[in-house]
Amino acid sequence: KNGQELYCTLKSDLINVFDMTQNIYVNQYEMEGDLLTAFDVDEKFLSVSKNGQVHVWRDEEVAEKFKIGENIESCVKSPDGKIVSGGKENELKVWDLETQKPVFTSKNVPRDELDIRVPVWIKSVTSPTSDSNTICVGTHYHQY
């Protein structure tokens, strides 16, 4: 919160919250499923699993759950309070947390020179600037 906490996601599906001003762990959350990442958006704390399950936490309890697809490989928050996700055969999407629906879905690259569909495999996404219209994507197949 306010850039003072670090969320450490562990292979054991635990999230440890480290307070960087006090240099101590202040909380721990347990997640169901294969944990991918955790972060805060506004006053909400979110955890995301690789199966696409998003948990919205309030007061150390899961207040809401929703699904953002299957085979999620990367999920981050954007500067405008939305979340951006993608994965194996899961197109890049920008999600509105209030409606829990995508507000943008990318399209795959064109078919290759043999007219064969190129598989989708988004490995990483980031929103590197304060401009919410800029998203960088890394793929398994190195498309450009």
Short mmCIF file of N, CA, C and O in Angstrom, two decimals:
data_model
loop_
_atom_site.label_atom_id
_atom_site.label_comp_id
_atom_site.label_asym_id
_atom_site.label_seq_id
_atom_site.Cartn_x
_atom_site.Cartn_y
_atom_site.Cartn_z
N LYS A 1 0.84 -1.18 0.00
CA LYS A 1 0.00 0.00 0.00
C LYS A 1 0.88 1.24 0.00
O LYS A 1 1.81 1.31 0.78
N ASN A 2 0.57 2.16 -0.85
CA ASN A 2 1.34 3.39 -0.98
C ASN A 2 2.82 3.12 -1.24
O ASN A 2 3.68 3.87 -0.82
N GLY A 3 3.13 1.99 -1.89
CA GLY A 3 4.50 1.67 -2.22
C GLY A 3 5.35 1.24 -1.04
O GLY A 3 6.57 1.16 -1.15
N GLN A 4 4.73 0.95 0.09
CA GLN A 4 5.48 0.58 1.29
C GLN A 4 5.50 -0.92 1.55
O GLN A 4 6.22 -1.38 2.43
N GLU A 5 4.67 -1.68 0.82
CA GLU A 5 4.60 -3.12 1.04
C GLU A 5 5.06 -3.88 -0.20
O GLU A 5 4.79 -3.47 -1.32
N LEU A 6 5.72 -4.99 0.05
CA LEU A 6 6.19 -5.86 -1.01
C LEU A 6 5.47 -7.20 -0.87
O LEU A 6 5.45 -7.78 0.22
N TYR A 7 4.84 -7.66 -1.95
CA TYR A 7 4.12 -8.92 -1.93
C TYR A 7 5.03 -10.01 -2.49
O TYR A 7 5.46 -9.93 -3.63
N CYS A 8 5.31 -11.02 -1.67
CA CYS A 8 6.20 -12.11 -2.07
C CYS A 8 5.36 -13.36 -2.29
O CYS A 8 4.78 -13.91 -1.34
N THR A 9 5.25 -13.80 -3.54
CA THR A 9 4.47 -15.00 -3.85
C THR A 9 5.40 -16.20 -3.82
O THR A 9 6.49 -16.19 -4.39
N LEU A 10 4.97 -17.24 -3.14
CA LEU A 10 5.78 -18.43 -2.93
C LEU A 10 5.19 -19.63 -3.66
O LEU A 10 3.99 -19.69 -3.91
N LYS A 11 6.04 -20.59 -4.00
CA LYS A 11 5.57 -21.80 -4.68
C LYS A 11 4.57 -22.57 -3.84
O LYS A 11 3.78 -23.35 -4.36
N SER A 12 4.58 -22.38 -2.55
CA SER A 12 3.66 -23.09 -1.66
C SER A 12 2.27 -22.44 -1.64
O SER A 12 1.46 -22.74 -0.77
N ASP A 13 2.02 -21.54 -2.60
CA ASP A 13 0.74 -20.83 -2.72
C ASP A 13 0.46 -19.91 -1.54
O ASP A 13 -0.68 -19.66 -1.18
N LEU A 14 1.53 -19.39 -0.94
CA LEU A 14 1.41 -18.40 0.12
C LEU A 14 1.87 -17.05 -0.42
O LEU A 14 2.73 -16.97 -1.28
N ILE A 15 1.28 -16.00 0.13
CA ILE A 15 1.69 -14.64 -0.18
C ILE A 15 2.14 -14.00 1.13
O ILE A 15 1.34 -13.88 2.06
N ASN A 16 3.41 -13.66 1.20
CA ASN A 16 3.93 -12.95 2.37
C ASN A 16 3.97 -11.46 2.06
O ASN A 16 4.41 -11.07 1.00
N VAL A 17 3.49 -10.67 3.00
CA VAL A 17 3.49 -9.22 2.84
C VAL A 17 4.60 -8.64 3.71
O VAL A 17 4.60 -8.83 4.93
N PHE A 18 5.54 -7.97 3.07
CA PHE A 18 6.70 -7.41 3.75
C PHE A 18 6.57 -5.90 3.80
O PHE A 18 6.40 -5.25 2.77
N ASP A 19 6.63 -5.33 4.99
CA ASP A 19 6.59 -3.88 5.16
C ASP A 19 8.02 -3.36 5.02
O ASP A 19 8.89 -3.64 5.86
N MET A 20 8.26 -2.58 3.99
CA MET A 20 9.62 -2.11 3.70
C MET A 20 10.07 -0.99 4.62
O MET A 20 11.26 -0.73 4.74
N THR A 21 9.15 -0.32 5.31
CA THR A 21 9.56 0.73 6.23
C THR A 21 10.01 0.15 7.57
O THR A 21 10.89 0.69 8.22
N GLN A 22 9.40 -0.99 7.96
CA GLN A 22 9.75 -1.62 9.24
C GLN A 22 10.68 -2.82 9.06
O GLN A 22 11.18 -3.36 10.04
N ASN A 23 10.88 -3.26 7.81
CA ASN A 23 11.71 -4.42 7.50
C ASN A 23 11.24 -5.70 8.20
O ASN A 23 12.03 -6.47 8.74
N ILE A 24 9.89 -5.90 8.18
CA ILE A 24 9.33 -7.13 8.77
C ILE A 24 8.18 -7.62 7.90
O ILE A 24 7.57 -6.86 7.15
N TYR A 25 7.89 -8.91 8.02
CA TYR A 25 6.69 -9.47 7.40
C TYR A 25 5.50 -9.12 8.27
O TYR A 25 5.52 -9.35 9.48
N VAL A 26 4.46 -8.56 7.65
CA VAL A 26 3.31 -8.10 8.44
C VAL A 26 2.06 -8.92 8.22
O VAL A 26 1.11 -8.81 8.98
N ASN A 27 2.06 -9.76 7.18
CA ASN A 27 0.87 -10.54 6.92
C ASN A 27 1.21 -11.72 6.02
O ASN A 27 2.24 -11.73 5.35
N GLN A 28 0.28 -12.68 5.99
CA GLN A 28 0.43 -13.83 5.10
C GLN A 28 -0.96 -14.27 4.64
O GLN A 28 -1.89 -14.32 5.43
N TYR A 29 -1.07 -14.52 3.33
CA TYR A 29 -2.32 -14.99 2.74
C TYR A 29 -2.09 -16.36 2.13
O TYR A 29 -1.02 -16.63 1.58
N GLU A 30 -3.10 -17.21 2.22
CA GLU A 30 -3.01 -18.53 1.59
C GLU A 30 -3.96 -18.58 0.41
O GLU A 30 -5.12 -18.19 0.52
N MET A 31 -3.48 -19.05 -0.70
CA MET A 31 -4.23 -19.06 -1.96
C MET A 31 -4.49 -20.49 -2.38
O MET A 31 -3.67 -21.36 -2.14
N GLU A 32 -5.63 -20.70 -3.00
CA GLU A 32 -5.93 -22.00 -3.59
C GLU A 32 -5.49 -21.98 -5.04
O GLU A 32 -5.67 -20.99 -5.73
N GLY A 33 -4.91 -23.06 -5.51
CA GLY A 33 -4.49 -23.12 -6.91
C GLY A 33 -3.03 -22.77 -7.07
O GLY A 33 -2.32 -22.54 -6.09
N ASP A 34 -2.60 -22.72 -8.29
CA ASP A 34 -1.20 -22.47 -8.61
C ASP A 34 -0.97 -20.97 -8.69
O ASP A 34 -1.24 -20.33 -9.70
N LEU A 35 -0.47 -20.38 -7.61
CA LEU A 35 -0.33 -18.93 -7.48
C LEU A 35 0.64 -18.37 -8.51
O LEU A 35 1.72 -18.90 -8.73
N LEU A 36 0.25 -17.27 -9.17
CA LEU A 36 1.08 -16.61 -10.16
C LEU A 36 1.65 -15.30 -9.62
O LEU A 36 2.85 -15.07 -9.64
N THR A 37 0.77 -14.41 -9.13
CA THR A 37 1.21 -13.08 -8.69
C THR A 37 0.22 -12.48 -7.71
O THR A 37 -0.90 -12.99 -7.55
N ALA A 38 0.64 -11.38 -7.09
CA ALA A 38 -0.23 -10.63 -6.19
C ALA A 38 0.18 -9.17 -6.24
O ALA A 38 1.35 -8.86 -6.39
N PHE A 39 -0.80 -8.29 -6.14
CA PHE A 39 -0.53 -6.85 -6.15
C PHE A 39 -1.75 -6.11 -5.64
O PHE A 39 -2.82 -6.69 -5.49
N ASP A 40 -1.57 -4.82 -5.36
CA ASP A 40 -2.71 -4.01 -4.93
C ASP A 40 -3.11 -3.08 -6.07
O ASP A 40 -2.28 -2.64 -6.85
N VAL A 41 -4.41 -2.85 -6.15
CA VAL A 41 -4.98 -1.90 -7.10
C VAL A 41 -5.93 -1.03 -6.30
O VAL A 41 -6.91 -1.52 -5.74
N ASP A 42 -5.62 0.26 -6.23
CA ASP A 42 -6.38 1.18 -5.38
C ASP A 42 -6.36 0.65 -3.95
O ASP A 42 -5.32 0.39 -3.41
N GLU A 43 -7.49 0.43 -3.36
CA GLU A 43 -7.57 -0.09 -1.99
C GLU A 43 -7.78 -1.59 -1.95
O GLU A 43 -8.05 -2.16 -0.89
N LYS A 44 -7.68 -2.26 -3.10
CA LYS A 44 -7.92 -3.70 -3.18
C LYS A 44 -6.60 -4.45 -3.28
O LYS A 44 -5.64 -3.98 -3.88
N PHE A 45 -6.56 -5.63 -2.70
CA PHE A 45 -5.42 -6.53 -2.81
C PHE A 45 -5.88 -7.72 -3.65
O PHE A 45 -6.90 -8.33 -3.35
N LEU A 46 -5.14 -8.02 -4.72
CA LEU A 46 -5.52 -9.09 -5.63
C LEU A 46 -4.45 -10.17 -5.66
O LEU A 46 -3.26 -9.88 -5.61
N SER A 47 -4.90 -11.41 -5.78
CA SER A 47 -4.00 -12.52 -6.05
C SER A 47 -4.54 -13.25 -7.28
O SER A 47 -5.75 -13.36 -7.46
N VAL A 48 -3.62 -13.71 -8.12
CA VAL A 48 -4.00 -14.31 -9.39
C VAL A 48 -3.31 -15.67 -9.51
O VAL A 48 -2.10 -15.78 -9.26
N SER A 49 -4.08 -16.69 -9.88
CA SER A 49 -3.50 -18.02 -10.08
C SER A 49 -3.34 -18.30 -11.56
O SER A 49 -3.94 -17.64 -12.41
N LYS A 50 -2.52 -19.28 -11.88
CA LYS A 50 -2.26 -19.63 -13.27
C LYS A 50 -3.50 -20.15 -13.98
O LYS A 50 -3.59 -20.08 -15.19
N ASN A 51 -4.47 -20.67 -13.22
CA ASN A 51 -5.72 -21.13 -13.84
C ASN A 51 -6.69 -19.99 -14.10
O ASN A 51 -7.82 -20.21 -14.53
N GLY A 52 -6.25 -18.75 -13.84
CA GLY A 52 -7.06 -17.57 -14.15
C GLY A 52 -7.99 -17.10 -13.06
O GLY A 52 -8.75 -16.16 -13.25
N GLN A 53 -7.93 -17.72 -11.89
CA GLN A 53 -8.79 -17.31 -10.79
C GLN A 53 -8.19 -16.08 -10.11
O GLN A 53 -7.03 -16.10 -9.70
N VAL A 54 -8.98 -15.01 -10.02
CA VAL A 54 -8.56 -13.78 -9.33
C VAL A 54 -9.31 -13.71 -8.02
O VAL A 54 -10.53 -13.84 -7.98
N HIS A 55 -8.57 -13.52 -6.93
CA HIS A 55 -9.17 -13.30 -5.62
C HIS A 55 -8.98 -11.84 -5.25
O HIS A 55 -7.85 -11.34 -5.30
N VAL A 56 -10.06 -11.19 -4.89
CA VAL A 56 -10.01 -9.81 -4.40
C VAL A 56 -10.16 -9.89 -2.88
O VAL A 56 -11.17 -10.38 -2.38
N TRP A 57 -9.13 -9.43 -2.17
CA TRP A 57 -9.09 -9.55 -0.72
C TRP A 57 -9.48 -8.23 -0.07
O TRP A 57 -9.07 -7.17 -0.51
N ARG A 58 -10.26 -8.33 1.01
CA ARG A 58 -10.56 -7.18 1.87
C ARG A 58 -10.53 -7.67 3.31
O ARG A 58 -11.14 -8.70 3.63
N ASP A 59 -9.84 -6.96 4.16
CA ASP A 59 -9.76 -7.33 5.58
C ASP A 59 -9.34 -8.78 5.78
O ASP A 59 -9.92 -9.51 6.57
N GLU A 60 -8.33 -9.20 5.01
CA GLU A 60 -7.73 -10.52 5.11
C GLU A 60 -8.67 -11.67 4.74
O GLU A 60 -8.41 -12.82 5.06
N GLU A 61 -9.77 -11.36 4.07
CA GLU A 61 -10.73 -12.37 3.60
C GLU A 61 -10.95 -12.17 2.11
O GLU A 61 -10.87 -11.05 1.60
N VAL A 62 -11.26 -13.26 1.41
CA VAL A 62 -11.59 -13.16 -0.01
C VAL A 62 -13.00 -12.57 -0.11
O VAL A 62 -13.97 -13.17 0.35
N ALA A 63 -13.11 -11.38 -0.69
CA ALA A 63 -14.40 -10.70 -0.83
C ALA A 63 -15.06 -11.04 -2.15
O ALA A 63 -16.29 -11.10 -2.23
N GLU A 64 -14.24 -11.24 -3.19
CA GLU A 64 -14.78 -11.55 -4.52
C GLU A 64 -13.83 -12.49 -5.23
O GLU A 64 -12.63 -12.50 -4.96
N LYS A 65 -14.39 -13.25 -6.17
CA LYS A 65 -13.60 -14.09 -7.06
C LYS A 65 -14.14 -13.92 -8.47
O LYS A 65 -15.34 -13.78 -8.65
N PHE A 66 -13.24 -13.90 -9.44
CA PHE A 66 -13.67 -13.96 -10.83
C PHE A 66 -12.57 -14.57 -11.67
O PHE A 66 -11.43 -14.70 -11.23
N LYS A 67 -12.92 -14.97 -12.88
CA LYS A 67 -12.03 -15.71 -13.75
C LYS A 67 -11.59 -14.84 -14.92
O LYS A 67 -12.39 -14.11 -15.49
N ILE A 68 -10.29 -14.91 -15.27
CA ILE A 68 -9.77 -14.13 -16.40
C ILE A 68 -9.24 -15.04 -17.51
O ILE A 68 -8.48 -14.61 -18.35
N GLY A 69 -9.66 -16.29 -17.50
CA GLY A 69 -9.24 -17.23 -18.55
C GLY A 69 -8.44 -18.37 -17.97
O GLY A 69 -8.32 -18.53 -16.76
N GLU A 70 -7.88 -19.19 -18.85
CA GLU A 70 -7.05 -20.33 -18.47
C GLU A 70 -5.60 -20.08 -18.87
O GLU A 70 -5.32 -19.23 -19.71
N ASN A 71 -4.71 -20.86 -18.31
CA ASN A 71 -3.29 -20.84 -18.69
C ASN A 71 -2.69 -19.43 -18.65
O ASN A 71 -2.00 -19.02 -19.58
N ILE A 72 -2.92 -18.70 -17.57
CA ILE A 72 -2.38 -17.35 -17.42
C ILE A 72 -0.88 -17.45 -17.13
O ILE A 72 -0.46 -18.19 -16.25
N GLU A 73 -0.10 -16.71 -17.90
CA GLU A 73 1.36 -16.70 -17.70
C GLU A 73 1.84 -15.37 -17.12
O GLU A 73 2.91 -15.31 -16.54
N SER A 74 1.05 -14.30 -17.30
CA SER A 74 1.45 -13.00 -16.78
C SER A 74 0.21 -12.16 -16.50
O SER A 74 -0.77 -12.21 -17.25
N CYS A 75 0.27 -11.41 -15.41
CA CYS A 75 -0.82 -10.52 -15.05
C CYS A 75 -0.23 -9.38 -14.23
O CYS A 75 0.50 -9.61 -13.27
N VAL A 76 -0.54 -8.14 -14.63
CA VAL A 76 -0.02 -6.96 -13.95
C VAL A 76 -1.13 -5.92 -13.83
O VAL A 76 -2.14 -6.00 -14.52
N LYS A 77 -0.89 -4.92 -13.00
CA LYS A 77 -1.83 -3.81 -12.93
C LYS A 77 -1.38 -2.71 -13.88
O LYS A 77 -0.19 -2.54 -14.13
N SER A 78 -2.35 -2.00 -14.42
CA SER A 78 -2.04 -0.88 -15.29
C SER A 78 -2.15 0.41 -14.47
O SER A 78 -2.76 0.42 -13.40
N PRO A 79 -1.58 1.51 -14.97
CA PRO A 79 -1.61 2.77 -14.21
C PRO A 79 -3.02 3.29 -13.92
O PRO A 79 -3.22 4.03 -12.96
N ASP A 80 -4.00 2.89 -14.73
CA ASP A 80 -5.36 3.40 -14.52
C ASP A 80 -6.23 2.47 -13.67
O ASP A 80 -7.44 2.61 -13.65
N GLY A 81 -5.61 1.50 -12.96
CA GLY A 81 -6.36 0.67 -12.03
C GLY A 81 -7.00 -0.55 -12.65
O GLY A 81 -7.81 -1.22 -12.00
N LYS A 82 -6.65 -0.89 -13.87
CA LYS A 82 -7.15 -2.11 -14.50
C LYS A 82 -6.06 -3.17 -14.38
O LYS A 82 -4.96 -2.90 -13.94
N ILE A 83 -6.39 -4.41 -14.76
CA ILE A 83 -5.36 -5.44 -14.79
C ILE A 83 -5.22 -5.94 -16.23
O ILE A 83 -6.16 -5.92 -17.01
N VAL A 84 -3.99 -6.34 -16.56
CA VAL A 84 -3.64 -6.79 -17.91
C VAL A 84 -3.15 -8.23 -17.77
O VAL A 84 -2.31 -8.53 -16.92
N SER A 85 -3.70 -9.13 -18.62
CA SER A 85 -3.33 -10.54 -18.51
C SER A 85 -3.16 -11.17 -19.88
O SER A 85 -3.63 -10.66 -20.89
N GLY A 86 -2.48 -12.31 -19.89
CA GLY A 86 -2.31 -13.10 -21.10
C GLY A 86 -1.64 -14.41 -20.75
O GLY A 86 -1.13 -14.59 -19.65
N GLY A 87 -1.65 -15.35 -21.70
CA GLY A 87 -1.04 -16.64 -21.43
C GLY A 87 -1.02 -17.53 -22.65
O GLY A 87 -1.13 -17.08 -23.78
N LYS A 88 -0.90 -18.82 -22.39
CA LYS A 88 -0.85 -19.81 -23.47
C LYS A 88 -2.26 -19.98 -24.03
O LYS A 88 -3.18 -20.38 -23.32
N GLU A 89 -2.40 -19.67 -25.32
CA GLU A 89 -3.71 -19.66 -26.00
C GLU A 89 -4.71 -18.77 -25.26
O GLU A 89 -5.89 -19.07 -25.18
N ASN A 90 -4.20 -17.69 -24.70
CA ASN A 90 -5.02 -16.71 -23.99
C ASN A 90 -4.55 -15.33 -24.41
O ASN A 90 -3.50 -14.86 -23.98
N GLU A 91 -5.33 -14.69 -25.28
CA GLU A 91 -4.97 -13.37 -25.82
C GLU A 91 -4.77 -12.35 -24.71
O GLU A 91 -5.33 -12.47 -23.62
N LEU A 92 -4.00 -11.31 -25.02
CA LEU A 92 -3.82 -10.19 -24.11
C LEU A 92 -5.18 -9.53 -23.86
O LEU A 92 -5.92 -9.25 -24.81
N LYS A 93 -5.49 -9.31 -22.59
CA LYS A 93 -6.75 -8.65 -22.23
C LYS A 93 -6.49 -7.61 -21.16
O LYS A 93 -5.62 -7.78 -20.31
N VAL A 94 -7.27 -6.52 -21.23
CA VAL A 94 -7.28 -5.51 -20.18
C VAL A 94 -8.62 -5.63 -19.48
O VAL A 94 -9.67 -5.57 -20.14
N TRP A 95 -8.59 -5.80 -18.16
CA TRP A 95 -9.80 -6.08 -17.38
C TRP A 95 -10.18 -4.88 -16.51
O TRP A 95 -9.34 -4.30 -15.86
N ASP A 96 -11.48 -4.58 -16.48
CA ASP A 96 -12.04 -3.60 -15.57
C ASP A 96 -12.42 -4.34 -14.28
O ASP A 96 -13.18 -5.31 -14.33
N LEU A 97 -11.89 -3.91 -13.15
CA LEU A 97 -12.15 -4.61 -11.90
C LEU A 97 -13.58 -4.43 -11.39
O LEU A 97 -14.09 -5.29 -10.68
N GLU A 98 -14.21 -3.33 -11.76
CA GLU A 98 -15.58 -3.11 -11.29
C GLU A 98 -16.57 -4.05 -11.99
O GLU A 98 -17.41 -4.66 -11.35
N THR A 99 -16.45 -4.15 -13.32
CA THR A 99 -17.37 -5.01 -14.07
C THR A 99 -16.86 -6.45 -14.18
O THR A 99 -17.62 -7.34 -14.53
N GLN A 100 -15.57 -6.65 -13.90
CA GLN A 100 -14.91 -7.95 -14.02
C GLN A 100 -15.02 -8.50 -15.43
O GLN A 100 -15.12 -9.70 -15.66
N LYS A 101 -14.96 -7.60 -16.39
CA LYS A 101 -15.04 -7.96 -17.81
C LYS A 101 -13.89 -7.29 -18.56
O LYS A 101 -13.42 -6.23 -18.16
N PRO A 102 -13.45 -7.91 -19.68
CA PRO A 102 -12.39 -7.27 -20.46
C PRO A 102 -12.89 -6.04 -21.19
O PRO A 102 -13.98 -6.04 -21.75
N VAL A 103 -12.09 -4.98 -21.16
CA VAL A 103 -12.41 -3.76 -21.91
C VAL A 103 -11.58 -3.70 -23.19
O VAL A 103 -11.83 -2.85 -24.04
N PHE A 104 -10.59 -4.59 -23.31
CA PHE A 104 -9.80 -4.70 -24.53
C PHE A 104 -9.31 -6.14 -24.64
O PHE A 104 -8.88 -6.74 -23.67
N THR A 105 -9.40 -6.68 -25.86
CA THR A 105 -8.84 -8.00 -26.16
C THR A 105 -8.05 -7.87 -27.45
O THR A 105 -8.55 -7.38 -28.46
N SER A 106 -6.79 -8.32 -27.41
CA SER A 106 -5.93 -8.21 -28.59
C SER A 106 -6.32 -9.24 -29.64
O SER A 106 -7.09 -10.16 -29.38
N LYS A 107 -5.76 -9.07 -30.82
CA LYS A 107 -5.95 -10.04 -31.90
C LYS A 107 -4.62 -10.71 -32.18
O LYS A 107 -3.56 -10.13 -32.00
N ASN A 108 -4.69 -11.94 -32.63
CA ASN A 108 -3.49 -12.69 -32.94
C ASN A 108 -2.78 -12.09 -34.16
O ASN A 108 -3.39 -11.36 -34.95
N VAL A 109 -1.49 -12.41 -34.30
CA VAL A 109 -0.75 -12.00 -35.49
C VAL A 109 -1.33 -12.71 -36.70
O VAL A 109 -2.02 -13.72 -36.58
N PRO A 110 -1.07 -12.21 -37.92
CA PRO A 110 -1.58 -12.87 -39.12
C PRO A 110 -1.03 -14.29 -39.28
O PRO A 110 0.00 -14.64 -38.71
N ARG A 111 -1.72 -15.06 -40.08
CA ARG A 111 -1.24 -16.42 -40.39
C ARG A 111 0.15 -16.33 -41.02
O ARG A 111 0.49 -15.33 -41.63
N ASP A 112 0.92 -17.40 -40.89
CA ASP A 112 2.28 -17.38 -41.42
C ASP A 112 2.28 -17.57 -42.94
O ASP A 112 1.21 -17.63 -43.57
N GLU A 113 3.46 -17.66 -43.53
CA GLU A 113 3.58 -17.73 -44.99
C GLU A 113 2.99 -19.01 -45.59
O GLU A 113 2.71 -19.08 -46.78
N LEU A 114 2.75 -20.02 -44.74
CA LEU A 114 2.08 -21.24 -45.21
C LEU A 114 0.58 -21.22 -44.89
O LEU A 114 -0.09 -22.24 -45.02
N ASP A 115 0.09 -20.06 -44.46
CA ASP A 115 -1.32 -19.86 -44.11
C ASP A 115 -1.74 -20.71 -42.90
O ASP A 115 -2.86 -21.17 -42.81
N ILE A 116 -0.80 -20.90 -41.98
CA ILE A 116 -1.06 -21.65 -40.75
C ILE A 116 -1.22 -20.66 -39.61
O ILE A 116 -0.45 -19.70 -39.49
N ARG A 117 -2.22 -20.89 -38.78
CA ARG A 117 -2.47 -20.04 -37.62
C ARG A 117 -1.26 -20.09 -36.68
O ARG A 117 -0.72 -21.15 -36.39
N VAL A 118 -0.86 -18.93 -36.19
CA VAL A 118 0.25 -18.83 -35.25
C VAL A 118 -0.32 -18.97 -33.84
O VAL A 118 -1.24 -18.23 -33.47
N PRO A 119 0.19 -19.90 -33.04
CA PRO A 119 -0.34 -20.07 -31.68
C PRO A 119 -0.09 -18.82 -30.83
O PRO A 119 0.88 -18.11 -31.01
N VAL A 120 -0.98 -18.60 -29.87
CA VAL A 120 -0.84 -17.49 -28.93
C VAL A 120 -0.15 -18.02 -27.68
O VAL A 120 -0.56 -19.04 -27.12
N TRP A 121 0.91 -17.32 -27.26
CA TRP A 121 1.56 -17.70 -26.00
C TRP A 121 2.23 -16.47 -25.44
O TRP A 121 3.40 -16.19 -25.67
N ILE A 122 1.50 -15.72 -24.66
CA ILE A 122 2.01 -14.51 -24.02
C ILE A 122 2.74 -14.91 -22.75
O ILE A 122 2.17 -15.54 -21.86
N LYS A 123 4.02 -14.57 -22.68
CA LYS A 123 4.85 -14.94 -21.53
C LYS A 123 4.96 -13.82 -20.50
O LYS A 123 5.13 -14.09 -19.32
N SER A 124 4.92 -12.56 -20.96
CA SER A 124 5.03 -11.46 -20.00
C SER A 124 4.33 -10.22 -20.55
O SER A 124 4.29 -10.00 -21.75
N VAL A 125 3.76 -9.46 -19.63
CA VAL A 125 3.16 -8.17 -19.96
C VAL A 125 3.61 -7.16 -18.92
O VAL A 125 3.87 -7.50 -17.78
N THR A 126 3.70 -5.91 -19.33
CA THR A 126 4.01 -4.84 -18.39
C THR A 126 3.41 -3.54 -18.92
O THR A 126 3.16 -3.40 -20.11
N SER A 127 3.14 -2.66 -18.00
CA SER A 127 2.64 -1.33 -18.34
C SER A 127 3.67 -0.35 -17.80
O SER A 127 3.57 0.10 -16.66
N PRO A 128 4.70 -0.05 -18.60
CA PRO A 128 5.90 0.61 -18.07
C PRO A 128 5.81 2.10 -17.78
O PRO A 128 6.72 2.64 -17.19
N THR A 129 4.76 2.75 -18.22
CA THR A 129 4.69 4.20 -18.04
C THR A 129 3.39 4.59 -17.35
O THR A 129 2.54 3.75 -17.10
N SER A 130 3.23 5.85 -17.11
CA SER A 130 1.98 6.33 -16.53
C SER A 130 0.88 6.42 -17.58
O SER A 130 -0.27 6.67 -17.25
N ASP A 131 1.23 6.17 -18.84
CA ASP A 131 0.25 6.16 -19.94
C ASP A 131 -0.43 4.80 -19.98
O ASP A 131 0.19 3.80 -20.30
N SER A 132 -1.72 4.77 -19.64
CA SER A 132 -2.43 3.48 -19.59
C SER A 132 -2.68 2.90 -20.97
O SER A 132 -3.18 1.79 -21.08
N ASN A 133 -2.33 3.61 -22.03
CA ASN A 133 -2.49 3.08 -23.39
C ASN A 133 -1.24 2.36 -23.89
O ASN A 133 -1.22 1.87 -25.00
N THR A 134 -0.20 2.29 -23.08
CA THR A 134 1.04 1.63 -23.47
C THR A 134 1.18 0.32 -22.70
O THR A 134 1.19 0.31 -21.48
N ILE A 135 1.27 -0.78 -23.45
CA ILE A 135 1.47 -2.10 -22.85
C ILE A 135 2.56 -2.80 -23.65
O ILE A 135 2.53 -2.82 -24.88
N CYS A 136 3.53 -3.37 -22.95
CA CYS A 136 4.59 -4.15 -23.61
C CYS A 136 4.30 -5.63 -23.40
O CYS A 136 3.93 -6.05 -22.30
N VAL A 137 4.47 -6.40 -24.46
CA VAL A 137 4.14 -7.83 -24.42
C VAL A 137 5.35 -8.63 -24.89
O VAL A 137 5.95 -8.31 -25.92
N GLY A 138 5.66 -9.69 -24.17
CA GLY A 138 6.69 -10.64 -24.59
C GLY A 138 6.01 -11.98 -24.86
O GLY A 138 5.16 -12.42 -24.08
N THR A 139 6.35 -12.59 -25.99
CA THR A 139 5.71 -13.85 -26.34
C THR A 139 6.73 -14.98 -26.38
O THR A 139 7.93 -14.78 -26.49
N HIS A 140 6.22 -16.18 -26.27
CA HIS A 140 7.06 -17.38 -26.34
C HIS A 140 7.65 -17.56 -27.73
O HIS A 140 8.73 -18.08 -27.89
N TYR A 141 6.91 -17.12 -28.75
CA TYR A 141 7.32 -17.32 -30.13
C TYR A 141 8.05 -16.12 -30.73
O TYR A 141 8.32 -16.12 -31.92
N HIS A 142 8.31 -15.09 -29.95
CA HIS A 142 9.08 -13.92 -30.38
C HIS A 142 8.44 -13.20 -31.57
O HIS A 142 9.12 -12.75 -32.48
N GLN A 143 7.10 -13.07 -31.55
CA GLN A 143 6.42 -12.35 -32.64
C GLN A 143 6.73 -10.86 -32.55
O GLN A 143 6.99 -10.33 -31.48
N TYR A 144 6.66 -10.19 -33.65
CA TYR A 144 6.82 -8.75 -33.70
C TYR A 144 6.03 -8.19 -34.84
O TYR A 144 5.55 -8.87 -35.69
#
